[in-house]
Short mmCIF file of C-alpha atoms in Angstrom, two decimals:
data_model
loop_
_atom_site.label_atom_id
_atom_site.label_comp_id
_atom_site.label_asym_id
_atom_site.label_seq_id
_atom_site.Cartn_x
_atom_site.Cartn_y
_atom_site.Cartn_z
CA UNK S 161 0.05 13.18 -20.01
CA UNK S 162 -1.59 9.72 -20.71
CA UNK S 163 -1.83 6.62 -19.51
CA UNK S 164 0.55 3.94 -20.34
CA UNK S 165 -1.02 0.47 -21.00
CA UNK S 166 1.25 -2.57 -20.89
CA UNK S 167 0.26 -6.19 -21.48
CA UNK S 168 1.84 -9.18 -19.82
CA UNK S 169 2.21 -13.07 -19.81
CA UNK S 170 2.30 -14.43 -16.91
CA UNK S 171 3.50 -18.19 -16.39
CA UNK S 172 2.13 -19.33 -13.25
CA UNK S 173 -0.38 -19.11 -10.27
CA UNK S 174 1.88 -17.56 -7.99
CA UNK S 175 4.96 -15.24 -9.43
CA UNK S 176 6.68 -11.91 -9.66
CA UNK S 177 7.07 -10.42 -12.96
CA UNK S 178 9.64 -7.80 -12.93
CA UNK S 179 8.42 -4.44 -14.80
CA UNK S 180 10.92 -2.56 -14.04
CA UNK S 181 11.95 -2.14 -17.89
CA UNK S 182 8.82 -1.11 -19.16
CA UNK S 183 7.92 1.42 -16.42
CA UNK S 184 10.98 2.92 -17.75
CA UNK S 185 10.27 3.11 -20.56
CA UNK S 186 6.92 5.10 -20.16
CA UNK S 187 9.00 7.25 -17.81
CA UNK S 188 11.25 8.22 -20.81
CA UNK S 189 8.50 8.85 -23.29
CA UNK S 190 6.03 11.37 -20.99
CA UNK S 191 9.05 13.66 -18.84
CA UNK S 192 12.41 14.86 -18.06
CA UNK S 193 11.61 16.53 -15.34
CA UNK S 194 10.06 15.49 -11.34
CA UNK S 195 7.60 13.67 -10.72
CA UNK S 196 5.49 10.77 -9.61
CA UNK S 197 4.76 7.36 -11.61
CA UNK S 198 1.42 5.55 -10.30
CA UNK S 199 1.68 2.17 -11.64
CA UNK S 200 -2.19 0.32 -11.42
CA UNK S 201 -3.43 -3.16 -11.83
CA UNK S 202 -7.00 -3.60 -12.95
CA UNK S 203 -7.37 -7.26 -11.80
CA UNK S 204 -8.25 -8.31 -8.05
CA UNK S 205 -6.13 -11.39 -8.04
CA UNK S 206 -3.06 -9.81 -8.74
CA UNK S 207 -0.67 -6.45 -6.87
CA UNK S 208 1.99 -4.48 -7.54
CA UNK S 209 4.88 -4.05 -5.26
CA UNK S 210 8.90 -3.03 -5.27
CA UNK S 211 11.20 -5.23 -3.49
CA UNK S 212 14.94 -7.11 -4.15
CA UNK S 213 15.71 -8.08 -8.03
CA UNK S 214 18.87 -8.77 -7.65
CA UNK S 215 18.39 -12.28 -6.19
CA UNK S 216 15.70 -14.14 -7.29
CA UNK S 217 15.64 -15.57 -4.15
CA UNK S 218 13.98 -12.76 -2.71
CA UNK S 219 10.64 -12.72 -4.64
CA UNK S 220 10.35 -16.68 -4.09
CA UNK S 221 10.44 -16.77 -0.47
CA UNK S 222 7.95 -13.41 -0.34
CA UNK S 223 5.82 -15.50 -2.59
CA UNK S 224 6.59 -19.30 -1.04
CA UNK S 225 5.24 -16.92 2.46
CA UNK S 226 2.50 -15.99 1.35
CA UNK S 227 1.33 -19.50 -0.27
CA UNK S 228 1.78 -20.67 2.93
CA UNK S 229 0.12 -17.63 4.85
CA UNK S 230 -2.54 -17.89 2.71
CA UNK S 231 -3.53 -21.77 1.74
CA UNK S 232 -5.58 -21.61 -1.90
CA UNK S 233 -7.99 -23.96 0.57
CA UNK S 234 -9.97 -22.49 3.73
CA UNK S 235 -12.80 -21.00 5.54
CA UNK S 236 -14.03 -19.53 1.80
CA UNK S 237 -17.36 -18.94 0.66
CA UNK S 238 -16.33 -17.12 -2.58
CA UNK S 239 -16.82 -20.33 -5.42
CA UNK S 240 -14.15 -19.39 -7.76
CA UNK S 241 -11.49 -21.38 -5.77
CA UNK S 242 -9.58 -17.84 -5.60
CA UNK S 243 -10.06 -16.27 -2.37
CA UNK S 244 -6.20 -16.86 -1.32
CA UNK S 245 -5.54 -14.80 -4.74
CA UNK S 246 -8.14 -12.04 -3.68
CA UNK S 247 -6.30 -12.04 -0.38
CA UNK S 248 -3.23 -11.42 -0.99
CA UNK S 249 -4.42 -8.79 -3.72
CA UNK S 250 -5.63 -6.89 -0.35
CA UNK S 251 -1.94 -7.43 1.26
CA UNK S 252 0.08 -6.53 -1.31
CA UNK S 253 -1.76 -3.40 -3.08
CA UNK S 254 -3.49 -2.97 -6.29
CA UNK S 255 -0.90 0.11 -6.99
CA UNK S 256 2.40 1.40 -6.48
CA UNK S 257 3.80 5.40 -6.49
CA UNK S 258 7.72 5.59 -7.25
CA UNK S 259 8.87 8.49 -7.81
CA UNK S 260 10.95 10.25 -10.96
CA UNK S 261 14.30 12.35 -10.44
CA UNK S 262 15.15 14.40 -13.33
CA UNK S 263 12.68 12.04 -16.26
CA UNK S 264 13.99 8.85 -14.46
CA UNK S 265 13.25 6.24 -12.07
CA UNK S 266 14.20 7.02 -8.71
CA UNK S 267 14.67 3.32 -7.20
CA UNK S 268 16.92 2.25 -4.75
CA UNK S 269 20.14 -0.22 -5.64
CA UNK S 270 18.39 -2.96 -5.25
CA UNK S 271 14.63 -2.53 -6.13
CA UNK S 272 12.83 -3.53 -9.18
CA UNK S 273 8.78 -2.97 -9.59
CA UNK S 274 6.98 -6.44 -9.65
CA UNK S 275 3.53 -7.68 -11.10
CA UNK S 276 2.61 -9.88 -8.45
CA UNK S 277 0.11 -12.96 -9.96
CA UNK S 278 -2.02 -14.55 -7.82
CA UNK S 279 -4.33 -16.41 -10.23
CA UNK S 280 -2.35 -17.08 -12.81
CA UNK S 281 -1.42 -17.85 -16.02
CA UNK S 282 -3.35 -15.71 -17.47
CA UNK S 283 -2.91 -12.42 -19.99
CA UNK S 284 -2.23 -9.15 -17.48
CA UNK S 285 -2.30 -5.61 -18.46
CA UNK S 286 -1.06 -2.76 -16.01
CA UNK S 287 -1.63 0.89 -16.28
CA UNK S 288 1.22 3.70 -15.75
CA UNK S 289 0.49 6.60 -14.73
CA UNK S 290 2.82 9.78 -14.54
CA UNK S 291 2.14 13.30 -12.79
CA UNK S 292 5.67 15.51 -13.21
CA UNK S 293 5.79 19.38 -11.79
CA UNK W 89 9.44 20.86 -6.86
CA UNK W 90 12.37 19.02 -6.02
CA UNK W 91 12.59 15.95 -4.12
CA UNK W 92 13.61 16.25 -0.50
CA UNK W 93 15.71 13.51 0.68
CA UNK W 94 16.26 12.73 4.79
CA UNK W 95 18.72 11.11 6.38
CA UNK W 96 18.17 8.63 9.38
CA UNK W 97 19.86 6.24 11.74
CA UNK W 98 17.65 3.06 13.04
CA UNK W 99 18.37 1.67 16.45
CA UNK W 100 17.59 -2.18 16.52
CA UNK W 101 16.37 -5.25 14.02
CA UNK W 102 12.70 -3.97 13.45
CA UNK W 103 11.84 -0.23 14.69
CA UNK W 104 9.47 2.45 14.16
CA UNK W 105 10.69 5.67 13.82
CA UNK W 106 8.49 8.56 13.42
CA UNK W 107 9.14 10.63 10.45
CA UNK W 108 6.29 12.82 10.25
CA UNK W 109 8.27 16.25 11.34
CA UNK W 110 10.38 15.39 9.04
CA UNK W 111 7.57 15.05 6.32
CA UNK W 112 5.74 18.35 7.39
CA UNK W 113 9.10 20.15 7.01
CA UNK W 114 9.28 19.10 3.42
CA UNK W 115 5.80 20.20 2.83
CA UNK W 116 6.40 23.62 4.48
CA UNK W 117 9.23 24.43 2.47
CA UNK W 118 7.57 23.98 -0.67
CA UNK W 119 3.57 24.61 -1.04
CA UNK W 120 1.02 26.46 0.67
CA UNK W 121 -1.71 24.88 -1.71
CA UNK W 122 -3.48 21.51 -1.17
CA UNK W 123 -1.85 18.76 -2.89
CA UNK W 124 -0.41 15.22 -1.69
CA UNK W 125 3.13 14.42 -0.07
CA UNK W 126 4.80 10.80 -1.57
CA UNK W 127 6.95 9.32 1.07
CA UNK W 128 9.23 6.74 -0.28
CA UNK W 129 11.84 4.33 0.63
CA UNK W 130 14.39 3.06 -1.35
CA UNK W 131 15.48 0.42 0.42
CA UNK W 132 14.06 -3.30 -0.01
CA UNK W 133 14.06 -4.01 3.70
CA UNK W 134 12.05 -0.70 4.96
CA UNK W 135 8.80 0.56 4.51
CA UNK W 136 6.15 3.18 5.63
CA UNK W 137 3.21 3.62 7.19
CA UNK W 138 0.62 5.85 8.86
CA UNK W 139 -0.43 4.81 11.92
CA UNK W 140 -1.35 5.50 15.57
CA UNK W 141 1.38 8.19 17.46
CA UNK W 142 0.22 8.95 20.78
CA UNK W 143 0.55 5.64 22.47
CA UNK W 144 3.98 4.03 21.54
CA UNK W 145 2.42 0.57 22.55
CA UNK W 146 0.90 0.50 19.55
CA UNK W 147 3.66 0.40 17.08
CA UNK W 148 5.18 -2.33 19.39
CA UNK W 149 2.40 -4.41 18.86
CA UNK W 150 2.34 -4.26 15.12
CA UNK W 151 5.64 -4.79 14.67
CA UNK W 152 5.70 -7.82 17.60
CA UNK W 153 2.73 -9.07 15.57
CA UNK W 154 5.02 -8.92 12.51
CA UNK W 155 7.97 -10.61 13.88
CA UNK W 156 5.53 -13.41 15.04
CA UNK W 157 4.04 -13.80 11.95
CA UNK W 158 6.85 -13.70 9.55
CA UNK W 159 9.95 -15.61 11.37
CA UNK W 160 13.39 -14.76 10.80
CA UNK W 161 13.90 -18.51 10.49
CA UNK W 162 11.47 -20.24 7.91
CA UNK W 163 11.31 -21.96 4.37
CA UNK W 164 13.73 -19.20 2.29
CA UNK W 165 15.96 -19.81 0.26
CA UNK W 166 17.60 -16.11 0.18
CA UNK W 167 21.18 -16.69 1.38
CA UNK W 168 21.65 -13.46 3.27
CA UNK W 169 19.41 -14.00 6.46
CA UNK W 170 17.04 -11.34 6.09
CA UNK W 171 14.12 -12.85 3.41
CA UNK W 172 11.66 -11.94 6.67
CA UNK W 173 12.74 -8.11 6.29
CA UNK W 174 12.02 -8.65 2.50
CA UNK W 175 8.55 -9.93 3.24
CA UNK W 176 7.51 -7.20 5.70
CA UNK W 177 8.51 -4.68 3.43
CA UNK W 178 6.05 -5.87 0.48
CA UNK W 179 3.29 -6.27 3.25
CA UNK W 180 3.57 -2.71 4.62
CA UNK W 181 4.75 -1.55 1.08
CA UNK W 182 7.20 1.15 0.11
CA UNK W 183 5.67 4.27 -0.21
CA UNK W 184 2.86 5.99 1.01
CA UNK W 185 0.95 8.99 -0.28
CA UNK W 186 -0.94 11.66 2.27
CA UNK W 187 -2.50 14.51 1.82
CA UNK W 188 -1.96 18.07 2.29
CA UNK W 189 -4.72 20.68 2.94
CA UNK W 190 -3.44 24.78 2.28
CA UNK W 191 0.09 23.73 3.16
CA UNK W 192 -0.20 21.44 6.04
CA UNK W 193 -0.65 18.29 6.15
CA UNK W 194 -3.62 16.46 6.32
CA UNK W 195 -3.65 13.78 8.93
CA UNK W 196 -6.10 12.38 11.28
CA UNK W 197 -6.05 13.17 15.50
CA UNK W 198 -3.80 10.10 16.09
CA UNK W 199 -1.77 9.45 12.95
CA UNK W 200 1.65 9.98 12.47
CA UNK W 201 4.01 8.89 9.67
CA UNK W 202 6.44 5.82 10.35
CA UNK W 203 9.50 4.64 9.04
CA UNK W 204 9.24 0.83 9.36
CA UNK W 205 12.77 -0.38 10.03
CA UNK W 206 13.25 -4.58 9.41
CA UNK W 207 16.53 -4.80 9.00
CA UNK W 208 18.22 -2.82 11.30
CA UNK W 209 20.10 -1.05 12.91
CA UNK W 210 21.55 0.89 9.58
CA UNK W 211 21.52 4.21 8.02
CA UNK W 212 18.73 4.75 6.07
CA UNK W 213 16.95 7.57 4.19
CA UNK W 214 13.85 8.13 2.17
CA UNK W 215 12.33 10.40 -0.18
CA UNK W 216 9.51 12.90 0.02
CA UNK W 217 8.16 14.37 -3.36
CA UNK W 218 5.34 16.97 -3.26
CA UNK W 219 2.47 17.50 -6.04
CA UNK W 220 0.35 20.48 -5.37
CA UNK W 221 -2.59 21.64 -7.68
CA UNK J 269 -8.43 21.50 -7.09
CA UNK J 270 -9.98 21.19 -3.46
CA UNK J 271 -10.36 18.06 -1.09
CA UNK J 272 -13.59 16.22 -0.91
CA UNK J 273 -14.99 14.89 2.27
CA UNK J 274 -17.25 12.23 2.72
CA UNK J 275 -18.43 11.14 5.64
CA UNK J 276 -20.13 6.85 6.20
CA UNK J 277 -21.13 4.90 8.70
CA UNK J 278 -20.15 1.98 9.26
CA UNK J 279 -22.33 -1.36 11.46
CA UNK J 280 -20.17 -3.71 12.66
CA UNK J 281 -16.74 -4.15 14.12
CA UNK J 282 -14.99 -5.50 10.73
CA UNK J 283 -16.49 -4.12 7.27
CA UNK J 284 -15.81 -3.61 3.86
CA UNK J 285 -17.93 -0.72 2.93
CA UNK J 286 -18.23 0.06 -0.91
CA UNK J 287 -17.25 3.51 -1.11
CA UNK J 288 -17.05 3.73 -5.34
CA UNK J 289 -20.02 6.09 -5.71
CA UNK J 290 -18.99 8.09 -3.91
CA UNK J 291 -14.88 8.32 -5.19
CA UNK J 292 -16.70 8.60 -8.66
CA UNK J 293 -18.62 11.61 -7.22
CA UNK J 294 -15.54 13.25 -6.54
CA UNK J 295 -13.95 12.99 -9.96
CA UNK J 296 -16.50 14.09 -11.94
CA UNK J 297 -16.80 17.17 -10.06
CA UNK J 298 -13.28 18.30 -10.49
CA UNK J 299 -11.80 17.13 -13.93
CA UNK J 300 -12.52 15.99 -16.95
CA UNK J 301 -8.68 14.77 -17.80
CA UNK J 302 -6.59 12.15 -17.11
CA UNK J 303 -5.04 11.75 -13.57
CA UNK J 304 -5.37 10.13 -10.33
CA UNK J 305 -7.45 10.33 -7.20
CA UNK J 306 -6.29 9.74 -3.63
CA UNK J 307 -8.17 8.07 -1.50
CA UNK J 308 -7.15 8.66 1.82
CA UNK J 309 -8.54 7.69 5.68
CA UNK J 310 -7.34 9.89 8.69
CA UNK J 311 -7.97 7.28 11.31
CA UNK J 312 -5.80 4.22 12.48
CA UNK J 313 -8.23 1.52 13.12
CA UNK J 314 -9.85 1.32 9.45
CA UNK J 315 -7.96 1.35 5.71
CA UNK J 316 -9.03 1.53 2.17
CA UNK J 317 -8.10 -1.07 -0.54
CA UNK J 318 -9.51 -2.17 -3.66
CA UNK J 319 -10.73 -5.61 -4.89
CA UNK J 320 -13.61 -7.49 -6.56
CA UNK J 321 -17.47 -6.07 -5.77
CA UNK J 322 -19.55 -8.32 -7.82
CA UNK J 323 -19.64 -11.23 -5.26
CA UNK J 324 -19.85 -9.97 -1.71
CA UNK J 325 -18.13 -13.53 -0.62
CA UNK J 326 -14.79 -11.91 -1.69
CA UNK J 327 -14.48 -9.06 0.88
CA UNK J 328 -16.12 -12.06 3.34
CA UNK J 329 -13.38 -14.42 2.87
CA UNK J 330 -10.65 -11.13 2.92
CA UNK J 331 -12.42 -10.02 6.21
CA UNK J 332 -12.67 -13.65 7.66
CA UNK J 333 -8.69 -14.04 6.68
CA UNK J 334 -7.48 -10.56 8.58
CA UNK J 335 -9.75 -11.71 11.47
CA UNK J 336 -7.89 -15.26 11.86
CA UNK J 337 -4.36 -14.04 10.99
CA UNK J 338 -4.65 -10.74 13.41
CA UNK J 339 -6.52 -12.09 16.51
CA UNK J 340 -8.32 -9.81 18.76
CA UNK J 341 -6.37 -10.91 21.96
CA UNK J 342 -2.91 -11.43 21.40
CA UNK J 343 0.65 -10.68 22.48
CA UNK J 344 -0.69 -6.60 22.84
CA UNK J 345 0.11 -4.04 24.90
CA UNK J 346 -1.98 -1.03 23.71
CA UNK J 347 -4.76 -1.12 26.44
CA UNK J 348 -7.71 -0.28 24.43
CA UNK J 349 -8.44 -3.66 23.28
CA UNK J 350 -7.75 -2.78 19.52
CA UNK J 351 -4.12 -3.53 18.61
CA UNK J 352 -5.28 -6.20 15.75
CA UNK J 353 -7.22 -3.22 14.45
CA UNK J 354 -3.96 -1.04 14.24
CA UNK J 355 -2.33 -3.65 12.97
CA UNK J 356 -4.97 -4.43 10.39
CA UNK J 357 -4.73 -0.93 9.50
CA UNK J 358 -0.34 -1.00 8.49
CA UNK J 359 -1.65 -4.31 6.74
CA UNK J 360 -4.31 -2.71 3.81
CA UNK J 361 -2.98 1.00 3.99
CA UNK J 362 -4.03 3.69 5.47
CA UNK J 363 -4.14 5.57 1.27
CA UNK J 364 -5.12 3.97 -2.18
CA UNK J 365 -3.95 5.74 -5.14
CA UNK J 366 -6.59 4.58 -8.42
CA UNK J 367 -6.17 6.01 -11.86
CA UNK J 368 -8.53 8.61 -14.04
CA UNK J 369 -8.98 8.47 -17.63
CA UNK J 370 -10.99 11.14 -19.60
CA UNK J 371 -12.79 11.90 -16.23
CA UNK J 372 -13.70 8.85 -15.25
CA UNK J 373 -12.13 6.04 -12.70
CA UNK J 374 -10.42 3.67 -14.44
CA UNK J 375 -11.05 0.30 -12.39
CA UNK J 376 -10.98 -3.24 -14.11
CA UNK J 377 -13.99 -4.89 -14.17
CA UNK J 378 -14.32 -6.20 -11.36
CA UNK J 379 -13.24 -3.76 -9.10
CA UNK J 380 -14.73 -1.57 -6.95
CA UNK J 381 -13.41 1.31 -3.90
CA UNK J 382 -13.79 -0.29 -0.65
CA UNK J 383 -13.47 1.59 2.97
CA UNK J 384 -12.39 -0.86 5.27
CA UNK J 385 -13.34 -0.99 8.74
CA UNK J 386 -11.63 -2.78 11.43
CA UNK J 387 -12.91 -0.90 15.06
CA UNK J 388 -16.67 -0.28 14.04
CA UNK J 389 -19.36 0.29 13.95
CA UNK J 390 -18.44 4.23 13.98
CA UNK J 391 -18.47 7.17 12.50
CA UNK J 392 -15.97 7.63 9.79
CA UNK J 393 -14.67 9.75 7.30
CA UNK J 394 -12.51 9.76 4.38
CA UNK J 395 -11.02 12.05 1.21
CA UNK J 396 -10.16 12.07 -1.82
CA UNK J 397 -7.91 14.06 -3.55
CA UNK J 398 -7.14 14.33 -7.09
CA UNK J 399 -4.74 15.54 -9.26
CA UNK J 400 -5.12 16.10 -12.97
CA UNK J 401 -2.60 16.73 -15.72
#
């Protein structure tokens, strides 16, 4: 099966863009059966990860942490200015594995998939990934 | 292959419970090949991770670390008390693939699979979906 | 498809050790078609993540970070001296999961493999499994 490419918008330095949808939607086009989805970020200021959508709330205090965790200023020697971004690339994970029941997402209640910008704006693309059996 | 699901019961605020029988019993019933073993939680205060089994001391001191470094009390605006659960489970992350070697799995001398409990005590459960090849 | 073992070295006690080559080695020996490699370390001081290789300041500053955030001596139990390494270790992952197009790793452009060591300077090993479809 293929990869997936999806490009992205995003609207700020720091923000979760929930993906959710359009992981989905590759899902539905590649199996209806088991499997895994690997969804892959090739930038190194940004992560993927799976957390709360239902409240908002939720992704801007994991974000408003790690701001604070890790100031955009500090003991740096990269020049860019980005080293907080590279950072928290490191913490949160260039890639995430979810799994498929039956050709669909297997998420909990609660969880969406987010495209965690660290640099941003800027024009994203992420890669999906499935492997059914 | 099917997806195994396991049902557990957490036993205070933040534990680590050690799910790796658990794990290998999936992968018993189900390959003898090599392949790799997708452990994955859907909750959105949980996670997993592989770390160091013989010496309980050591999970206590990652997840002291973690309670020191992200408060239950701080700047969050997430109404139901537990935005430091949230957190944690982005920084350990979700899921967690390992490998398995002619049926068994592959893990180092010390390691052993953990269920990372934040928001405890609950019932909880997770997901383990094999892909041999 | 079998699992590939590679064995590095690594020269001081925290590291970032490029390990690309040697992940690429591994694909092209095994398939030609789209999939995903596993990249997986069996011990619980060290991890494996992946970030930005063209200016070595970046895995500096992501080093430097860990190293301030996760002191050395701290509120620890485990008597060997090495709890932030454990700790470092739940933080990156112990397993990266990166994407394979047409044979090939597909990284951005930036981005390169890195083994990351947080008890060295040892010897250390790692694999890489891959699965193809």
């Amino acid at each position: 099966m293929s990869i997936e490419r999806f490009d992205i918008r995003t609207h700020s330095r720091n923000c979760a863009v929930d993906i959710t949808a359009k992981v989905a939607e590759a899902v539905g086009k590649v199996t209806a059966d088991d499997g895994i989805a690997v969804i892959y970020v090739p930038h190194t200021t940004a992560g993927i990860t799976v957390n709360e959508g239902a409240d908002p709330d939720v992704m801007r205090d994991v974000l408003t942490f790690l701001e604070k965790q890790v100031p955009q200023s500090g003991d740096y020697r990269h020049a860019e200015g980005n080293s907080d971004s590279h950072i928290k690339a490191s913490l949160v994970g260039a890639s995430t594995t979810v799994l498929i029941s039956a050709g669909r997402l297997l998420l909990g209640t609660w969880q969406k998939i987010f495209f965690m910008e660290f640099d941003g704006p800027r024009d994203r693309h992420f890669f999906v990934k499935i492997i059914s059996s």
